[in-house]
XYZ file of C-alpha atoms in Angstrom:
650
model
C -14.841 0.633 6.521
C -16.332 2.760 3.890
C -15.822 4.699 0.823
C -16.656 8.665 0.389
C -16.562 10.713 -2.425
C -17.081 14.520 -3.357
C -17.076 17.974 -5.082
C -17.067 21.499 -5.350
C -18.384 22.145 -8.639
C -21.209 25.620 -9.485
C -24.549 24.804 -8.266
C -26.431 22.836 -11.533
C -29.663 20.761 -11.474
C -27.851 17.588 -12.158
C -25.873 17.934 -8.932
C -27.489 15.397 -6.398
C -27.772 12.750 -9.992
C -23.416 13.615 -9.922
C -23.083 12.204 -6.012
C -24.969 9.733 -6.779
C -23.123 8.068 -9.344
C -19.810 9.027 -7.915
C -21.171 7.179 -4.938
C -22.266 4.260 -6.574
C -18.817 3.103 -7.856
C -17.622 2.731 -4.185
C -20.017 -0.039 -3.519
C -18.291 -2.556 -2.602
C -16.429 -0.468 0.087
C -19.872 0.118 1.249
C -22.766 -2.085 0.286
C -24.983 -1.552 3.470
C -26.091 1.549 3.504
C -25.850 5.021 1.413
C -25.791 8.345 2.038
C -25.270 12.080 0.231
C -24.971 15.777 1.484
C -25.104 19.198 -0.715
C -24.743 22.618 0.242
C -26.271 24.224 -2.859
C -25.019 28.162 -1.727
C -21.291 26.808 -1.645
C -21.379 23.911 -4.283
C -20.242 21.262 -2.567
C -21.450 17.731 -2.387
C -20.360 14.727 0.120
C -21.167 11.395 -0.700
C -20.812 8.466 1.386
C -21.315 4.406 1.310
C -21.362 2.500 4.533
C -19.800 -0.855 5.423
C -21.122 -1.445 8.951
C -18.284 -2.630 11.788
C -19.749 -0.020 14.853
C -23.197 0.789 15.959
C -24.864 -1.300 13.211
C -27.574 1.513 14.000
C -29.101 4.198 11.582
C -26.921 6.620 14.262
C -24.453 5.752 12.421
C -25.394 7.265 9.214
C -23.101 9.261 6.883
C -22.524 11.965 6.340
C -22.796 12.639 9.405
C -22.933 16.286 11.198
C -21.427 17.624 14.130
C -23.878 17.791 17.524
C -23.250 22.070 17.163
C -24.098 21.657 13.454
C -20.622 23.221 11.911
C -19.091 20.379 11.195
C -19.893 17.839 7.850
C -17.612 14.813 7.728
C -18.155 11.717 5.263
C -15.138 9.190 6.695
C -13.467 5.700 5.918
C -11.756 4.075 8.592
C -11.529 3.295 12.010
C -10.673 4.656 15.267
C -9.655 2.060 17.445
C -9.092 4.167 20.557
C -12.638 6.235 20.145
C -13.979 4.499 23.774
C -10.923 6.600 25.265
C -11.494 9.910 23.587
C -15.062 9.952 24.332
C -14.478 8.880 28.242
C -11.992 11.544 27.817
C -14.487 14.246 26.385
C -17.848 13.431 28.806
C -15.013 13.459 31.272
C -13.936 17.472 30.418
C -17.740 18.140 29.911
C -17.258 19.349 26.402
C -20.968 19.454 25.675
C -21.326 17.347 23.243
C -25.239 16.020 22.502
C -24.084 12.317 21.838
C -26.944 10.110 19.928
C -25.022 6.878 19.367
C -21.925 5.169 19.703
C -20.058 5.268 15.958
C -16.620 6.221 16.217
C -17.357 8.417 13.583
C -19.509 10.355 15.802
C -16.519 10.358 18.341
C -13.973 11.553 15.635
C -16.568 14.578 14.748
C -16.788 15.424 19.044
C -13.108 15.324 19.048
C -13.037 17.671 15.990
C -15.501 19.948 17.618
C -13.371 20.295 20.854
C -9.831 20.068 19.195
C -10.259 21.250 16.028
C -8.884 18.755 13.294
C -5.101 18.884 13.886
C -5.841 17.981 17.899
C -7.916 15.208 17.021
C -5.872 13.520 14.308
C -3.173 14.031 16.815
C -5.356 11.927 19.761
C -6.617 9.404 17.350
C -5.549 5.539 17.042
C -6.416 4.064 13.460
C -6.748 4.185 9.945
C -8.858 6.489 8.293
C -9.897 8.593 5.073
C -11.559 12.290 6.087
C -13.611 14.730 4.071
C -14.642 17.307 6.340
C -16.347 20.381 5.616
C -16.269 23.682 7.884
C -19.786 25.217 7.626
C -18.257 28.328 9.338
C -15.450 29.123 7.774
C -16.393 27.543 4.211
C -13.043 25.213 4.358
C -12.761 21.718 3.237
C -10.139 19.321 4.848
C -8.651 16.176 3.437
C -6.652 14.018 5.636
C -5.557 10.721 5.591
C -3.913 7.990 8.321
C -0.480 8.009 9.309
C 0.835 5.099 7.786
C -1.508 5.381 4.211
C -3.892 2.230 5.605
C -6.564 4.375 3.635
C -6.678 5.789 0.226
C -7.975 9.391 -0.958
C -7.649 11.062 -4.451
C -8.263 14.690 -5.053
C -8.053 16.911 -8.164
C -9.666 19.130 -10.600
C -12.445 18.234 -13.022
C -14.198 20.740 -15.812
C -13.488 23.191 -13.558
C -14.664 21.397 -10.719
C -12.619 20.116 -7.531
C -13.558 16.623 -6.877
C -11.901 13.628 -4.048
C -12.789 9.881 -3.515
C -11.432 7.188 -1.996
C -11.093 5.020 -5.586
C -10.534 6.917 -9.175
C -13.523 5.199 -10.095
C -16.086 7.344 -8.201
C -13.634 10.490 -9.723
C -13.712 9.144 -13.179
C -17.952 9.003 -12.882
C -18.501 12.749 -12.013
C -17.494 13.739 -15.690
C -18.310 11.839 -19.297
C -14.808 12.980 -20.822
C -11.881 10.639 -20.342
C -8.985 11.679 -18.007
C -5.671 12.044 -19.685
C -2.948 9.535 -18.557
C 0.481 11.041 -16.948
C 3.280 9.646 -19.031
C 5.616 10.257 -15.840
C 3.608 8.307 -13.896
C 3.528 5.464 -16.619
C 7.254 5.445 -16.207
C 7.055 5.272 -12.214
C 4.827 2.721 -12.385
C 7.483 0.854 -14.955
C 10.178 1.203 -12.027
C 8.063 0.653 -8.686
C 5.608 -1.545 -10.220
C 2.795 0.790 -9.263
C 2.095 4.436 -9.016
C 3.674 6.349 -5.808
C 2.243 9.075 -4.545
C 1.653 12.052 -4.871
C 1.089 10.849 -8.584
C -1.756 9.352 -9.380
C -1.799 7.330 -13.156
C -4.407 10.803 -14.814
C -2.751 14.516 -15.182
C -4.418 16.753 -12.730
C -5.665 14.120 -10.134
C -3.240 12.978 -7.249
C -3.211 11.049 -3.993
C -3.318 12.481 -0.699
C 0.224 11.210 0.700
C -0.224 9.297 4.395
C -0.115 11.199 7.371
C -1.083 14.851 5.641
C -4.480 17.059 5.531
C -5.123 19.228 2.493
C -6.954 22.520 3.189
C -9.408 23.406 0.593
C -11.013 27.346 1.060
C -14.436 27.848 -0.758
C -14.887 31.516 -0.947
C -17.942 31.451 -3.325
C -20.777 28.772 -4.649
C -18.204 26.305 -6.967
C -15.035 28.577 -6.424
C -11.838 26.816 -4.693
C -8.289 27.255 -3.567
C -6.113 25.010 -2.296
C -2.215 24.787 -1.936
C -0.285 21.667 -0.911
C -1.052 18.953 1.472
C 0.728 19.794 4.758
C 1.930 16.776 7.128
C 1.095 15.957 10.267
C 3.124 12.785 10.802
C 6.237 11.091 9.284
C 8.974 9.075 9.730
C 11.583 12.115 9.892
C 9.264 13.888 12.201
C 8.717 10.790 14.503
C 12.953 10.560 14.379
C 13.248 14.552 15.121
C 10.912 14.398 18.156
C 12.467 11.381 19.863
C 15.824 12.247 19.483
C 18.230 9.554 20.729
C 16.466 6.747 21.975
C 17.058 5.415 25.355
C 16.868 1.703 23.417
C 20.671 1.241 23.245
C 20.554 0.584 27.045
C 17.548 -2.156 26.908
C 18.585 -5.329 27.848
C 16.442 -8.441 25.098
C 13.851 -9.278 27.731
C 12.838 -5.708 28.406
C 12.806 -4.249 24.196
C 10.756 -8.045 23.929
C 8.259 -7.297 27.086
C 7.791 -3.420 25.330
C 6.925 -5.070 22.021
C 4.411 -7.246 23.574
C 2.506 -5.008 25.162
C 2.337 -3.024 22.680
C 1.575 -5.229 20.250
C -1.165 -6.857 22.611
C -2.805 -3.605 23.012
C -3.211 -2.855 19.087
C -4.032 -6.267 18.432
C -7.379 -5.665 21.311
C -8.361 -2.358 19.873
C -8.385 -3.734 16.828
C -10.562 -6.653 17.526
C -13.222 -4.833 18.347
C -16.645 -5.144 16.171
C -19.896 -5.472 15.927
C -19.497 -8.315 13.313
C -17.577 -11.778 12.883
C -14.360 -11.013 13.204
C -10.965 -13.357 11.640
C -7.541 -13.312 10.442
C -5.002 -13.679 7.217
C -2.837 -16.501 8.538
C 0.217 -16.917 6.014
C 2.018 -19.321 8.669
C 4.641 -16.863 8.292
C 6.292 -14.616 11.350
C 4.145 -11.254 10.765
C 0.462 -13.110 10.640
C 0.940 -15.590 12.893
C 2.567 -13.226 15.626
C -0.597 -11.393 15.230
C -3.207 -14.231 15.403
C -0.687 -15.775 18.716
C -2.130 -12.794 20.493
C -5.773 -12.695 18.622
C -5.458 -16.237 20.333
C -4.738 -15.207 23.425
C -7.133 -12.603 24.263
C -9.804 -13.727 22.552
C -12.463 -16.015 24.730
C -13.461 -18.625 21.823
C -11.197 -20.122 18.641
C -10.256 -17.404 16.217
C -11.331 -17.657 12.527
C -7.913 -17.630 10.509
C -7.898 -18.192 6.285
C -4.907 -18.825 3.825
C -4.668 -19.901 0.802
C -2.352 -22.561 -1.072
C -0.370 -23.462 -3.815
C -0.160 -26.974 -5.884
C 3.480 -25.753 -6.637
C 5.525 -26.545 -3.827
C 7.774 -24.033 -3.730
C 5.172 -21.721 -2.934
C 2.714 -23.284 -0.907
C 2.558 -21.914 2.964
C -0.437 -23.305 3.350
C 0.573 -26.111 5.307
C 2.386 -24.067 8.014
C -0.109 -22.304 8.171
C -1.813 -25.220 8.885
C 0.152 -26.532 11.496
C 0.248 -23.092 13.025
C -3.727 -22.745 13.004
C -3.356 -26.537 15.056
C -1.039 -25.140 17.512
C -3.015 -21.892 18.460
C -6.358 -23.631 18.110
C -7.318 -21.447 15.797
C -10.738 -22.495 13.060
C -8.942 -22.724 9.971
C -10.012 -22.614 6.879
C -7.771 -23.226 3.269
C -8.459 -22.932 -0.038
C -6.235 -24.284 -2.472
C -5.639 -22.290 -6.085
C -4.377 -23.395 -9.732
C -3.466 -21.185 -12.741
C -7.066 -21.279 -13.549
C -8.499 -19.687 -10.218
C -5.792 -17.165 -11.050
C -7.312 -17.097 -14.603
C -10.504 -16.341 -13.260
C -9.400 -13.466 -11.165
C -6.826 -11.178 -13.780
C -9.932 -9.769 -15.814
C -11.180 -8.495 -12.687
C -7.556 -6.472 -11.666
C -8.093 -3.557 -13.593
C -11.808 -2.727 -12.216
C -10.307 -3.462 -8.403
C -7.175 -1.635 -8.784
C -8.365 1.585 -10.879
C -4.994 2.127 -12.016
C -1.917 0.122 -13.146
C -0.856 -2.110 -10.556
C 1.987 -4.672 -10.393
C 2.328 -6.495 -7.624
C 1.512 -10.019 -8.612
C 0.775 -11.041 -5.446
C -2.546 -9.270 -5.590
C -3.915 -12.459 -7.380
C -3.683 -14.720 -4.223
C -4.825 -11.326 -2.119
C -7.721 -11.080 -4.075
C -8.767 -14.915 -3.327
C -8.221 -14.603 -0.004
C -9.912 -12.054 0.922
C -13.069 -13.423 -1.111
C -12.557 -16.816 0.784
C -12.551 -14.559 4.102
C -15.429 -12.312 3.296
C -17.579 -15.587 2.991
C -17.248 -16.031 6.975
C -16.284 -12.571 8.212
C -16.423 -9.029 7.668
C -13.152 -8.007 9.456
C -9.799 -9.863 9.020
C -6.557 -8.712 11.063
C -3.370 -9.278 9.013
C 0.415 -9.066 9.366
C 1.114 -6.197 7.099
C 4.230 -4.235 8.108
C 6.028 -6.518 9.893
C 8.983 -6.321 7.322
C 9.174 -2.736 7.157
C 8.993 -1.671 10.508
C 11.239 -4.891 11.916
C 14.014 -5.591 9.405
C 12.476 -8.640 7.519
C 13.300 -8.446 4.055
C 16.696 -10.025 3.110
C 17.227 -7.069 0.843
C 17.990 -4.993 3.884
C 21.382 -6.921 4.783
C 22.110 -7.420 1.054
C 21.708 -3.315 0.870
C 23.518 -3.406 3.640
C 26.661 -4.988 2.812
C 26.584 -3.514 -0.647
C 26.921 -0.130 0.208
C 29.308 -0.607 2.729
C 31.748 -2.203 0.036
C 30.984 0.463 -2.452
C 30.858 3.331 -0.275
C 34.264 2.937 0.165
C 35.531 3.563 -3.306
C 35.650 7.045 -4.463
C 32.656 8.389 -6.574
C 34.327 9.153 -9.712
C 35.442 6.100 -10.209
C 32.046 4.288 -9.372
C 30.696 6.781 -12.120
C 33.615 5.729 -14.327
C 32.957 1.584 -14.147
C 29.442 2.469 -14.574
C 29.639 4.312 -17.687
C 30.448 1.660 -20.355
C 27.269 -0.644 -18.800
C 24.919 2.273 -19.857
C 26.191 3.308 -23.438
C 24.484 0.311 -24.829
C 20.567 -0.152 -24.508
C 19.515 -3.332 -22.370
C 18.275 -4.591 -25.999
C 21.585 -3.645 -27.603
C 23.855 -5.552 -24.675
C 21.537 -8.825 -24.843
C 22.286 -9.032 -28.397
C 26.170 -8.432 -27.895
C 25.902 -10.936 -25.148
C 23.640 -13.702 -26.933
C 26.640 -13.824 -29.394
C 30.037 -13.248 -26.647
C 28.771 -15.317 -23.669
C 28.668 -19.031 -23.181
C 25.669 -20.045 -22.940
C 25.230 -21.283 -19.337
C 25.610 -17.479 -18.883
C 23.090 -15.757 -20.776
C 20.522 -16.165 -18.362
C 21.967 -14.793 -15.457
C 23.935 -11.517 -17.006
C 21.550 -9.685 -19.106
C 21.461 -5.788 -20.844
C 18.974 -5.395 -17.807
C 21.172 -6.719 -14.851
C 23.958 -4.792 -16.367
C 21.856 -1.361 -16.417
C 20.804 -2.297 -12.646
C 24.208 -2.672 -12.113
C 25.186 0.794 -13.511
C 22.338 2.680 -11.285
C 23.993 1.201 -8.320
C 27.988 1.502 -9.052
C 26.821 5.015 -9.506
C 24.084 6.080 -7.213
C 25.229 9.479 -5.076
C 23.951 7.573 -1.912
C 23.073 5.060 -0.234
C 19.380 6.092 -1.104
C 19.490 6.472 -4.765
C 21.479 2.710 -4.877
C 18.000 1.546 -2.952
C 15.626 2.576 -5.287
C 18.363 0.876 -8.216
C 18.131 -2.177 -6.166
C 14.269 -2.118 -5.978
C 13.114 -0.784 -9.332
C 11.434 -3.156 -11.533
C 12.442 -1.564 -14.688
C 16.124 0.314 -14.176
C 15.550 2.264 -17.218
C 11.931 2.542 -17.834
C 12.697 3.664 -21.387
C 13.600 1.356 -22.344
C 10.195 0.771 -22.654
C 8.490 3.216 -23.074
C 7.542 4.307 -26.846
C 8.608 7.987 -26.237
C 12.080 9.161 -24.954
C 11.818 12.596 -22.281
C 12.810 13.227 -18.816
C 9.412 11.498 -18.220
C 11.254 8.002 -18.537
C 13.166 8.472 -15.704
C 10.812 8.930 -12.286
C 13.178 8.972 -8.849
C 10.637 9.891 -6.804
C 11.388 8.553 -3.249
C 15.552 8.553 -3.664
C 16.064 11.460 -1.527
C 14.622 11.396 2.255
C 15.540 14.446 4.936
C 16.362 11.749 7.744
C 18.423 12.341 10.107
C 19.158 8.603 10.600
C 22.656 7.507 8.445
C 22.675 4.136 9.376
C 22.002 1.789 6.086
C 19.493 -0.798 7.625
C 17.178 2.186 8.915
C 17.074 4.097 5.960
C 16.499 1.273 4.034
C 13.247 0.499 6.033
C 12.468 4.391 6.493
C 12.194 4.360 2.183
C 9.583 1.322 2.603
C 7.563 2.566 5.347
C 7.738 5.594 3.138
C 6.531 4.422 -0.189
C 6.374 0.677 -0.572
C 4.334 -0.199 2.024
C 1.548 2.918 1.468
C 2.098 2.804 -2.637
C 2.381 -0.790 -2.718
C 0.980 -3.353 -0.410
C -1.078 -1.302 1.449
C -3.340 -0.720 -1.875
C -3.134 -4.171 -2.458
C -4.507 -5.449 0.680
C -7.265 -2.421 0.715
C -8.753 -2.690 -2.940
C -8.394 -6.387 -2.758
C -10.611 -6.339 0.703
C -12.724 -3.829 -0.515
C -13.923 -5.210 -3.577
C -15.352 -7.900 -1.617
C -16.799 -5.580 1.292
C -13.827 -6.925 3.479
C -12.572 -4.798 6.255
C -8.585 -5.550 6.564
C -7.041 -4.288 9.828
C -3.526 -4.182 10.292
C -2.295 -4.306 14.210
C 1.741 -3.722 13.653
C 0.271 -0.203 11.642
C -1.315 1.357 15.222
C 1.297 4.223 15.175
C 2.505 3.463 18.653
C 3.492 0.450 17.829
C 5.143 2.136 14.470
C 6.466 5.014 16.441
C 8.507 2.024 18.547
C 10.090 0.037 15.851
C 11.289 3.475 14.158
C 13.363 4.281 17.413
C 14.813 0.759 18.228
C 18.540 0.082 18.350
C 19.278 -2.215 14.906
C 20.466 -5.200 17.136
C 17.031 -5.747 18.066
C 16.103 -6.303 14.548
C 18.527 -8.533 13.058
C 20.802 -10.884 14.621
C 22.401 -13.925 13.318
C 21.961 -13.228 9.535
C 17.896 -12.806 10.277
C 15.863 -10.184 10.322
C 12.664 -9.790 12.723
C 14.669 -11.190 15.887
C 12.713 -9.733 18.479
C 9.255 -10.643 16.264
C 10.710 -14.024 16.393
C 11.984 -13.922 20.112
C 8.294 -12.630 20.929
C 6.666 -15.584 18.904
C 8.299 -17.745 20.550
C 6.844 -17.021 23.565
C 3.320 -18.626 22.062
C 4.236 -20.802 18.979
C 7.253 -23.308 18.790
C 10.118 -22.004 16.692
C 10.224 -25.152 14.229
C 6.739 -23.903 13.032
C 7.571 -21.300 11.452
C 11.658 -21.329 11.060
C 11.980 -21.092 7.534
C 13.549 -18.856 4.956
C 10.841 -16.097 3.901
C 9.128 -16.445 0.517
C 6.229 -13.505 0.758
C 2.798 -13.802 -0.910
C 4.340 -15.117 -4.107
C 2.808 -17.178 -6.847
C 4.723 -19.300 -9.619
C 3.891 -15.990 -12.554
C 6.675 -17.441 -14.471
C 5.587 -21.042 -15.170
C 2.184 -20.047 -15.719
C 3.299 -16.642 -18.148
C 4.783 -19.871 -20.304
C 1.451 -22.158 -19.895
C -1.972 -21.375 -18.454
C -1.598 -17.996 -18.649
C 0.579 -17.458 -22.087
C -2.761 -17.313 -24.660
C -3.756 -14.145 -22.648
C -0.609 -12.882 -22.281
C -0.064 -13.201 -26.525
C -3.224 -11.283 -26.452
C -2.406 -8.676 -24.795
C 1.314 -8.484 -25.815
C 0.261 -8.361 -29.725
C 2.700 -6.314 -31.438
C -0.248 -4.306 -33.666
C -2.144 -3.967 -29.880
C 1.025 -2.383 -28.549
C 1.742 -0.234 -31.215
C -1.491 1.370 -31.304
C -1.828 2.284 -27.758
C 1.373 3.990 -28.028
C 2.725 3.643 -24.636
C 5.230 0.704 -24.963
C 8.088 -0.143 -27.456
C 6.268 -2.760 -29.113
C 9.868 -4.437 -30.182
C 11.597 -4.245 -26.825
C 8.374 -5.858 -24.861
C 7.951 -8.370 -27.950
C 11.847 -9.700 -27.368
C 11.348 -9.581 -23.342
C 8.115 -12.059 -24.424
C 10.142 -14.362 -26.618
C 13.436 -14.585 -24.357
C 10.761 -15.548 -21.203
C 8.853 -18.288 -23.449
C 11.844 -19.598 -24.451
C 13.066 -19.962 -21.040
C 16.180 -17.976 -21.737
C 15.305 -15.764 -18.729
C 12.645 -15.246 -16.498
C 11.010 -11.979 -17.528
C 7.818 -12.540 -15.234
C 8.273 -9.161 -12.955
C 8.608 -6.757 -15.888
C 6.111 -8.362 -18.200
C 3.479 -8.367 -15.268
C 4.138 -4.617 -15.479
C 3.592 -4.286 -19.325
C 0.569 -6.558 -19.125
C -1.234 -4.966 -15.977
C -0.676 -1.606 -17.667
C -2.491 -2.691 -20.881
C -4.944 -4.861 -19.154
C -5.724 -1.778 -17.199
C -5.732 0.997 -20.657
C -7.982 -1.354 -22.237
C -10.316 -1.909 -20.016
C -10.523 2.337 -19.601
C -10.691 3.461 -22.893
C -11.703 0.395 -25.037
């Protein structure tokens, strides 16, 4: 795990000083070694800083160049299947002059004797690529399937620069970047900042599973068009067709899942360091730590964290699931003033707004695991790929009632919730509803409501159902098309059937845009590696093609995760209604938390940075201390936002 950085910019004397202190923000991804390439006659510069997990030698040293010399690559990842491909390539006597045994020497050799496309195409893991063609004066971006691994591209004073965190962008250059007010408002309805936007004007993010092609015709000259794909979910659908699962009988789809799982979960432990696990007690982590468990040939290291607050504290099935599998546990318990400790910290890890409030707990985790490991295996994508969340049968059922009224008259009911603001309608119903009431139907619920009595499809009423703010502005201080962000509502899928596009959207955008950057800036900025065994695209590739009755049964979702854990943990251990990485935001917005929230939330502080209605996000903070309604999720959004502005341009 690494971080790598870049530009083409015209040749200038201060050009090695510029990768240098691009490099130097990134590291944390990379605190063990550091390394820079320039090719003065083109312009371009690689930069690269090493966390070492494979061949702890100097052989491993980045950027690294090709054994025929054309290649350049600086890279952030891993290949888990590189033993394979380089059996595979001494076996066809490619010629390659081998001098250690990095993968990322294996993933240059494969480049060499495939060319990029081939070897993206042969290659198990998560990854980040710069790689620059001496030969043909090209640079290629490319990025993992699934979006494990983040890279940023855009244009500078004239220069084109890329990095795996904004930070190392934001260094190459003294002037400020300009924020995107669209991307303000999708970060208002997602609760972060999808891709391909990034939160600046002229910088994006290289969506999962593309390559960008950047030509270099002349010393700090550059074209490039858009990224082109190499893998997605509709292309995975196209190529398989009609899958043969239909016909599976349960023991066979929960034999196929084990193996598959088993073999991800073995590449995957492979390092050259201590090695543990994020055990949440829940299905997804401890289905992967049952089979850490089981292959491994001493106890496994797992880590978790707990809440005082009952209601959210896993910690102690975690516990009992850690006793079970004989695991070496370890727990750390955290109070609103851990949590204190960590928020000033958010906007430096994150880079840009980000809303998940679960990144809190994340964040403590992973420094709790980095103190006796430098790997950690986790459960991420469980949900997605296998039907977890309860919003998928809720979705489910929706659409199926409201499908089957005609669309002008959805459009019709709709109407009258959106001809009042959400402010307007609270007031109206602060002074018409009892008050047992008030809490539960509110200007917002009724504007959610509206997006999904009128959404076209059953796509546009998913992104109603899962958007933080339904009309972002509402709180915005400006009023243009910018306020209204639906990217992700459309997806060409072939697939009609309501469960699987619902977990198609996710795999699509909430799991790269959301907890994917969570888990990897949280990891990183303690100089964790996170590895994530249900993302080996195999094992993806599976769960996209499996018949829906293998994924929820009974009212639950993940039934053949659950029928497979119960082949190593007993089923009262973890039998429990889901709850996710949550934290009680609410209670503590209201009490530990509330003097830095008033901070923050100052009406003269929010009318001066111009982004927010100051008088809209002032009433959302009254109604939530007053306990009228909890307005935790979209003042977490607000507050992240300004924590993040201030700490950029203060």
């Amino acid at each position: 795990m690494c971080g790598l950085t870049g530009f083409i910019s015209r040749p200038s004397a201060d050009f090695s000083n510029r990768i240098e202190a691009m490099s130097s923000r990134l590291t944390h991804r990379g605190p063990d070694d550091a390394g820079a390439w320039t090719d003065g006659d083109r312009g371009i510069a690689l930069g690269h800083r090493r966390l070492s997990i494979l061949d702890l030698s100097p052989q491993g040293h980045q950027p690294m160049s090709s054994s025929c010399g054309r290649f350049i690559i600086a890279y952030n990842g891993e290949i888990y299947n590189h033993h394979e491909i380089r059996e595979q390539l001494v076996a066809e006597n490619s010629g390659i002059s081998w001098r250690g045994h990095s993968d990322t020497e294996v993933l240059l050799a494969a480049i060499q004797k495939w060319g990029l496309p081939g070897a993206l195409e042969r290659s198990v893991g998560m990854f980040a690529i710069a790689l620059w063609d001496r030969q043909e004066n090209i640079l290629y971006l490319a990025r993992d399937r699934c979006g494990e691994k983040p890279l940023y591209y855009g244009v500078r004073r004239d220069a084109f620069v890329f990095a795996s965190e904004l930070k190392a962008i934001e260094a190459f250059s003294d002037d400020s970047l300009t924020v995107n007010r669209e991307s303000v408002a999708c970060f208002l309805r997602f609760g972060c900042v999808p891709a391909p936007h990034s939160i600046y004007e002229n910088v994006w993010k290289l969506p999962p599973g593309s390559f960008l092609t950047v030509h270099v015709p002349a010393a700090g000259r550059f074209e490039f068009g858009q990224p082109e794909s190499y893998w997605s979910v509709a292309q995975v659908l196209r190529s398989n067709g009609h899958d043969d699962s239909e016909q599976w009988d349960d023991r066979h789809a929960i034999d196929e899942i084990d193996r598959r799982l088993r073999q991800a979960v073995r590449l995957q432990m492979e390092a050259d360091v201590p090695l543990g696990a994020f055990l949440s007690g829940g299905i997804d982590s401890s289905v992967i730590v049952s089979l850490m468990q089981a292959q491994a040939t001493r106890p496994v290291k797992t880590f978790t964290i707990g809440f005082h607050e009952e209601h959210y504290n896993e910690a102690k099935f975690a516990k009992e699931v850690a006793r079970h599998l004989g695991t070496e546990h370890t727990e750390l318990y955290v109070d609103a003033a851990e949590a204190a400790k960590v928020i000033p910290h958010l906007p430096e890890i994150y880079d840009e707004p980000f809303a998940d409030a679960s990144q809190i707990p994340t964040t403590i985790v992973s420094r709790l695991t980095r103190q006796h490991v430098t790997v950690s295996l986790s459960g991420d994508g469980g949900d997605e790929l296998f039907g977890g969340y309860p919003r998928y049968q809720f979705g489910e059922k929706l659409w199926a009632r409201l499908s089957r009224v005609p669309k002008p008259i959805r459009r019709l009911s709709a109407r009258p919730l959106t001809m009042l603001s959400a402010r307007s309608w609270d007031t109206v119903l602060s002074r018409t509803l009892p008050r047992k009431y008030r809490p539960v139907i509110t200007g917002h619920r009724l504007h959610r409501l509206a997006g999904i009595l009128s959404a076209e499809s059953l796509d546009n009423m998913y992104t109603s159902l899962i958007s933080h703010w339904q009309q972002p502005g509402d709180a915005l201080a400006w009023r243009d098309k910018a306020a209204s962000c639906t990217v992700g509502a459309k997806m060409d899928i072939p697939d009609q059937r309501a469960l699987n596009r619902m977990r198609y959207a996710d795999i699509g955008r909430y799991l790269p845009d959301d907890l994917l950057v969570k888990v990897d800036r949280a990891a990183m900025a303690s100089s964790l590696e996170s590895r994530a065994p249900f993302l080996d695209h195999r094992v993806v590739e599976f769960a996209l093609t499996l018949s829906p009755r293998f994924l929820v049964r009974g009212g639950q979702g993940k039934w053949i995760l659950r029928q497979l854990l119960d082949r190593y943990v007993p089923r009262p251990l973890v039998d429990r209604p889901k709850t996710g990485f949550g934290l009680p935001l609410a209670d503590w917005l209201r009490g530990p938390l509330r003097a830095w929230g008033e901070e923050l939330l100052d009406e003269a502080r929010l009318r001066s940075g111009g982004f927010f209605d100051a008088r809209t996000i002032r009433r959302i903070w009254g109604e939530h201390l007053a306990q009228k309604q909890d307005r935790s999720y979209l003042l977490w959004d607000v507050l992240m936002f300004q924590a993040w502005h201030e700490r950029r341009y203060s």
